[in-house]
Amino acid sequence: MRALVWHGKEDIRCETVPDPKIEEPRDAIVKVTSCAICGSDLHLYDHFMIGMKKGDVMGHEFMGEVVDVGPGVNGRLKVGERVVVPFTIICGECEQCRRGNFSLCERSNRNKEKADTVFGHTTAGLFGYTHLTGGYSGGQAEYVRVPFADTTHIKVPESLSDEQVLFLGDIFPTGWQAAAQAEIEPTDTVAVWGCGPVGQFTIRSAMMQGARQVVAIDRVPERLTMAEAAGATTINFDSESVVERLNDLTDGKGPEKCIDAVGMESHVTSTVDGIYDRVKQALMLETDRPHVLREMIYVCRPGGTLSIPGVYGGLIDKVPFGAAMNKGLTFRMGQTHVNRWTDDLTRRIEQGEIDPSFVITHQCGLDDGPEMYKTFRDKEDGCIKVVLRP
Amino acid sequence: MRYKTNLSQRGQADTATYRFAQGLGIFSIVLGLFEVVCGRWLGRLLGLEDKEYIVRLYGGREILTGVAILAAKDPTPWVWGRVAGDALDIGTLACGYARDRDNIGSKVTALAAVTGATAADVYCAAKLSGESRLPLPPVKDYSNRSGFPNGMPRAKTGTAFVSEVVVETV
Ligand SMILES: NC(=O)c1ccc[n+]([C@@H]2O[C@H](COP(=O)([O-])OP(=O)(O)OC[C@H]3O[C@@H](n4cnc5c(N)ncnc54)[C@H](O)[C@@H]3O)[C@@H](O)[C@H]2O)c1
Ligand SMILES: [Zn+2]
Ligand SMILES: [Zn+2]
């Protein structure tokens, strides 16, 4: 089959690889009809995350048709059914899964020892995302093996198109959880850093969950316009002071809720801390650039909450923890517990409350995938979200 | 300046470097004025007693480059011009140093300051030169992509509900 394969920094190729087969009783094979490139994939493309091996198949946002099931699936998934696959692999039985903390599943990471060493305790196995989280082949391919398939799926109504439901597997619930973890109240101003795909869903989720005002921060004009289209107030961090504007918009008190939808690859502008992070990264003394985190801690209203869907991979430096402590801030973060939210979100799409396809700007075949990684990373041609059809 | 920039900027106009260049332009003018007005005093301090006209001349040069950086549509050649000027300054300071060792502290300070400015100039000039001359393609218009087919008020329902499979919510 054809698949997008990781070969190194900025080197992803469309190649022929062996077809996946059923390996465990609870496996299923899904024929992919649509898949997407996620901002998290860029951390692998730019080689910010370690733990990839040459030959790994990329992709964790995908959907398709079940073409084969193992004997252990026990009728909970049948050949021919149409499913979106969540990026977190879930056993459905461990204590974390039962509590709905799906991205912390205790049993799906087959490289548990590695993760135990690096993180202290393991988290869930993920598709197409480093050997630290299981080294499972991803979904930017014609076929995928889905482990624990009897629980690792979201069934979607035939009445909805691929474009409408594809993002149920990752970025929609990610934006939704980012807002939910902020515990938004009707009087709240919610500031969202980053207007990439995750930021776009975060902005809309914060509104749907009742925020008084949503402020969106980025520098890319198309992305700011898309944020405005949903009704957000925008700040271009390239031409305005984020801290000053946010204080102006909140009577000098700062936003109650701050959400980081940027993560470890924050732009380095000519700010002192941005240059500092670049230098430290070059000397390999720091892995991530926490500019947004610092800004959020500084500007957030005392007693406020920081919600962090943006991915960090390793070590960060010069985080003003004294300010965070003294201001009594709450930190919420994590990979998304996708299936925790998908019943509700599927219903909302069906009822026409939201149509996730608004974010798609580019569609193409698998062959154009490598080129699209670059277009998406460099935000060329107004690119916000790429959907591939294998 | 809406120029397409190198990869590290992810395809966006690099207004930060542009602003930095503008800053250098202003700095150039202020420094130039200072050199013209205080030429005599500076000349003595730096061991160029009989050559204070050089200091004033250099001041004029600073003012001109500064104005050019601010006025030009593309400041790149003028920022490189500053780099050349810096080299001249360093040479001149070295001459003053070679003459005698009076006011050694001021001379070393001046040299250090010029070296610092040179580094900033080179950084800025190189960064500007890295930009491609192509104008960015026009911005795509996504102003009709709200994502709310029936409008936002109908989507604003407050609570986030947890899926049925979650049996033991915390
Ligand atoms: N928690 C999860 O489960 C989960 C799931 C999906 C994605 N993510 C993460 O979410 C983050 C965003 O994903 P995406 O798909 O939207 O990626 P993206 O790279 O397209 O978006 C990031 C956006 O942040 C903007 N940005 C950069 N620096 C900024 C700054 N200093 N201030 C404000 N904005 C800034 C960029 O211009 C860009 O538009 C990534 O880190 C990704 O890994 C997390
Ligand atoms: Zn993702
Ligand atoms: Zn589990």
CSV table of C-alpha atoms in Angstrom, one decimal, chain B residues 65-127:
chain,number,residue,atom,x,y,z
B,65,THR,CA,22.6,56.4,6.4
B,66,GLY,CA,20.0,56.7,9.1
B,67,VAL,CA,17.8,58.9,7.0
B,68,ALA,CA,18.3,56.6,4.0
B,69,ILE,CA,17.3,53.5,6.1
B,70,LEU,CA,14.1,55.2,7.3
B,71,ALA,CA,13.2,56.6,3.8
B,72,ALA,CA,14.1,53.8,1.5
B,73,LYS,CA,11.5,51.3,0.4
B,74,ASP,CA,14.1,48.5,0.9
B,75,PRO,CA,16.5,49.4,3.7
B,76,THR,CA,18.8,46.4,3.0
B,77,PRO,CA,21.6,48.2,1.1
B,78,TRP,CA,21.7,51.0,3.6
B,79,VAL,CA,22.0,48.6,6.6
B,80,TRP,CA,24.9,47.0,4.7
B,81,GLY,CA,26.2,50.6,4.4
B,82,ARG,CA,26.1,50.8,8.2
B,83,VAL,CA,28.2,47.7,8.4
B,84,ALA,CA,30.8,49.3,6.1
B,85,GLY,CA,30.7,52.5,8.2
B,86,ASP,CA,31.2,50.4,11.3
B,87,ALA,CA,34.4,49.0,9.8
B,88,LEU,CA,35.6,52.5,9.1
B,89,ASP,CA,34.9,53.5,12.8
B,90,ILE,CA,36.8,50.5,14.1
B,91,GLY,CA,39.8,51.4,11.9
B,92,THR,CA,39.7,55.0,13.1
B,93,LEU,CA,39.4,54.0,16.7
B,94,ALA,CA,42.3,51.7,16.3
B,95,CYS,CA,44.4,54.5,15.0
B,96,GLY,CA,43.6,56.7,18.0
B,97,TYR,CA,44.6,53.8,20.2
B,98,ALA,CA,47.9,53.3,18.4
B,99,ARG,CA,48.8,57.0,18.8
B,100,ASP,CA,49.0,57.1,22.6
B,101,ARG,CA,47.5,55.3,25.6
B,102,ASP,CA,45.7,58.4,27.2
B,103,ASN,CA,42.1,57.9,28.1
B,104,ILE,CA,42.5,54.2,27.5
B,105,GLY,CA,39.2,53.4,29.3
B,106,SER,CA,37.1,55.6,27.0
B,107,LYS,CA,38.9,54.2,23.9
B,108,VAL,CA,38.2,50.6,24.9
B,109,THR,CA,34.6,51.4,25.8
B,110,ALA,CA,34.1,53.1,22.4
B,111,LEU,CA,35.6,50.1,20.6
B,112,ALA,CA,33.4,47.7,22.5
B,113,ALA,CA,30.3,49.8,21.7
B,114,VAL,CA,31.1,50.0,18.0
B,115,THR,CA,31.7,46.2,17.9
B,116,GLY,CA,28.3,45.6,19.5
B,117,ALA,CA,26.7,47.9,17.0
B,118,THR,CA,28.5,46.0,14.2
B,119,ALA,CA,27.1,42.7,15.4
B,120,ALA,CA,23.6,44.1,15.4
B,121,ASP,CA,24.1,45.7,11.9
B,122,VAL,CA,25.4,42.4,10.4
B,123,TYR,CA,22.6,40.4,12.0
B,124,CYS,CA,20.0,42.8,10.6
B,125,ALA,CA,21.5,43.1,7.2
B,126,ALA,CA,22.0,39.3,6.8
B,127,LYS,CA,18.4,38.7,7.9
